[in-house]
Amino acid sequence: MTLSGELFIGSSVVPASKGGMKALNPATGREIEPEFAFGGEAEVDRAARLADAAFDSYNRTSLRERAEFLEKIAERLDAVRQELAERTSLETGLPAPQLEAEVAKTAGVWRQFAEVVRQGRFRQVAIDPAQPDRQPRPRMDHRLQKISIGPVAIFGASNFPISYSVVGGDTASALAAGSPVILKAHNAHPGASEIQAHVIQDAVAECGLHEGVFSMVRGGGNAIGEELVDHPLIKAVTFTGSEGGGMALFRRAQLRPDPIPVFCEMTSVNPNFVLPAALAARGAEIGDGFAERMLVNVGQACLKPAILLAVDGPGFSEMRDAAAARVSAMAARPMLTPGIHDAYETGSQARRQSGAEVVTEGPEPAGEWEGRTRLLEVDGEHFVADASLGEEVFGPFALIVRFEKTDQLLEAARSFRGQLTAVMHIDEPDYKEAARLLPILERRTNRIVVNAFSHPQEVGYATIHGGPFPATTDSRFTSVGMTAIDRFLRPVTYQGFPDTLLPDALAEANPDRLWRLIDGQPTSPV
Amino acid sequence: MTLSGELFIGSSVVPASKGGMKALNPATGREIEPEFAFGGEAEVDRAARLADAAFDSYNRTSLRERAEFLEKIAERLDAVRQELAERTSLETGLPAPQLEAEVAKTAGVWRQFAEVVRQGRFRQVAIDPAQPDRQPRPRMDHRLQKISIGPVAIFGASNFPISYSVVGGDTASALAAGSPVILKAHNAHPGASEIQAHVIQDAVAECGLHEGVFSMVRGGGNAIGEELVDHPLIKAVTFTGSEGGGMALFRRAQLRPDPIPVFCEMTSVNPNFVLPAALAARGAEIGDGFAERMLVNVGQACLKPAILLAVDGPGFSEMRDAAAARVSAMAARPMLTPGIHDAYETGSQARRQSGAEVVTEGPEPAGEWEGRTRLLEVDGEHFVADASLGEEVFGPFALIVRFEKTDQLLEAARSFRGQLTAVMHIDEPDYKEAARLLPILERRTNRIVVNAFSHPQEVGYATIHGGPFPATTDSRFTSVGMTAIDRFLRPVTYQGFPDTLLPDALAEANPDRLWRLIDGQPTSPV
């Protein structure tokens, strides 16, 4: 595919209205062709009007039609796998084979959402049938289904340039919900974004859907994002990125005349708690596994295990040594953008000034934006006293926290803000202490892992990628997994309807063969 | 029960720290004894700390324990039915028999939530079992349940002084979810609030629960509400009332360092669309029913049908005449508070200045705060041109909108902001036009009613009381019905857990006999 650098507004590609940019190869520091267009208010408005115009027909697609559309996107993703991985690697410095795997996994997610659509359980149908003889007054027939909330603006993320970008899970779950999508492409990988936008735009055309179902815009600075969040025809927003960026969008949307939901997934240090029996039995294994996971994607992952907490005792030094061996052996690698690299350097400096000591560092970087790996250590008292030590440093950085006794470790657990995940490394003798730790963690994270690391993540029905603030802006939802679709759905009740006017999901004949809650009882379609 | 006028902080009753007030009898304009205490920051902080201290144990109550607690509240409500209705009638001017029925219905809602708790479906359990042989890497066991979001602050409403007040559906659904509750009592019915608070406080003690499960505060002005919304230990807020009041709380909570969900149910005119065949067949019946429902509770109901829209033609004048007959025959009755009465007079004046003409008024009021019934009419062109005509006048006021053709009526439907409900009056020949109207309404309301009025409301599994802004601040949820509990729940995934550390809902033995989603399939407990 020859990259045009243009914006995607419905079925059109449109040129820049506000200048443009070139992609940067973080491995060489050089610009890559071609020039990519920036748009502004006019393009956002056009895309939003098209999305609004597409809403009624897209929201009313049959489950089969909608599932086939999602599967078409999966097929087209498979077809561009290699090309997409290569361009993405150039723009991000991430290895092409890893990116090929990311494309394949993402295509799988689209197929999973197609299955979610076919099952139709996301409609959460409930029927309270009429009770004409009820006293003191009859009950009318009530039927509830969930439908799309309306057009959604999605901000592509920098760090997983496929699975959290144009064709990422946010887009898949929004389209599955029946929401047209306007994607704000991340400027860290514009070529990769264009290839992905083509995949969706072509699938829209091939499936004969309204062109407004998908658009992709791009801009310099914050203006284009602000215009998206402000646009009255946009009904929800998702964002994955920094706490500062996410909160600016969130607060802006809450100041609209009509506030809208903004789901931001922002920051998490994914603390790992090692209890004494597990530490004694396999400290080295835990330290090694921790560091291995910490270093994935040059530490640029929302699920990176960043803080390892344990009471000093048998196994502690083995754990530290094993982690240190991994960290010191790992060469510096290019980070995603110069800005991310600078923030990494500043952040790891600050932790040192807060009293954490360097256990080890990796080799000196050869290239300008390479992230040097770092492992620091601090005692539990310092850690609890200085909240900044519990905050994220995005990059190949981790902190070991050493406690004198378990109560201190529990106190440290209470000091954490909201997290995407927390991990307990435990053996049977630890269960009693784990039962004390568990309610502390339940209040602070939406995923608790035992004896493994939280990264990589499954994408399933029991998957949650979310958490109390500042992990996300709304702990009631997830951005990954089959229930990510719930962010974009609202319930509508149809009361006293003639069968002929009811949507398929609610019709007496149940043509989609859905599970339905009838009078409060789950009822199979057969 | 002798009213003490004190605040309820956990198991204590505490005196005023900031002055106090007496209730006003709106029928006589006279104050009623006793004096009721106002609290401030200190009481809010004490209640919030108690709620936080209660959280771990209350959130972990078994389904049976929690259901029995809710049933105990229902029993105690039954026991105070007459006393509560009498005091409430004194404070609100609403008739005691109607209030007795409201107590009975509300006790029924507590029993329904007890049933929701016993069923345990609110936990939305999903299990993706381990797949140790999966390629390229094994899948770990993942188990998801929903748990409480934390302590909730609930603002009692003025207009349904039982079902939307201290023992209202917000409190029932929050306690069902496992959330401790801090209730901010409405100053329009302090004695009624105290009787209700006693019901809950006594049930907490009788069930042996942590005293922090429930507190009730009261204050003058807005300060106490702001302190509740700002308190870091409060994790969600609900409010039923005006758009101005709701949005002030909502926006304040979004400016917290950690924004929290605020579910406000605010304003709705519940438009009724009458299509031509239904109009011709039963214009008079529709007009009469509309006015009868409009006048319930002196028009002080969120589900009051306030706007009646139809194309002029056969049946139109019969509809107007029937509505006018009801409205002109209804005597003025005391409104809930002097402030509500003043806003009513201002609002109905403003509609007249916007060009709506008076069809009829009821008799001149005899008392100072009595609401005079009013029916106005305006043509469709005026209505679409002046958005203020589509806004709520809280009180016994309604507007008929007369169109020349159906397309104009559809245009008017598009001009509405978000609504709690919309009604279509249709006969079979109208179905084609109704199918055009339906998608317009689906975008603007969460409940669509055919050939009935939206008030009164069922409380069931398919019930929704919510809608797009400004009907509520989040169209994805409901404040009434069995799924109102969803506002206070967040998902937590337990990955790789030993069975012994799993909560009951997720344990392999399924001791609560819950329906669970296993590998994406709904699975019965038997």
Short mmCIF file of C-alpha atoms in Angstrom, two decimals, chain B residues 82 114 128 226 256 459 488 516 523:
data_model
loop_
_atom_site.label_atom_id
_atom_site.label_comp_id
_atom_site.label_asym_id
_atom_site.label_seq_id
_atom_site.Cartn_x
_atom_site.Cartn_y
_atom_site.Cartn_z
CA GLN B 82 -49.33 5.01 59.39
CA ALA B 114 -33.62 -8.61 48.86
CA ASP B 128 -12.87 -18.43 32.04
CA GLU B 226 -20.58 19.99 49.05
CA ARG B 256 -12.14 16.28 42.86
CA VAL B 459 -40.29 -1.45 39.55
CA PHE B 488 -22.66 1.06 42.61
CA ARG B 516 -22.47 -18.08 36.16
CA THR B 523 -24.62 -21.84 33.15
#
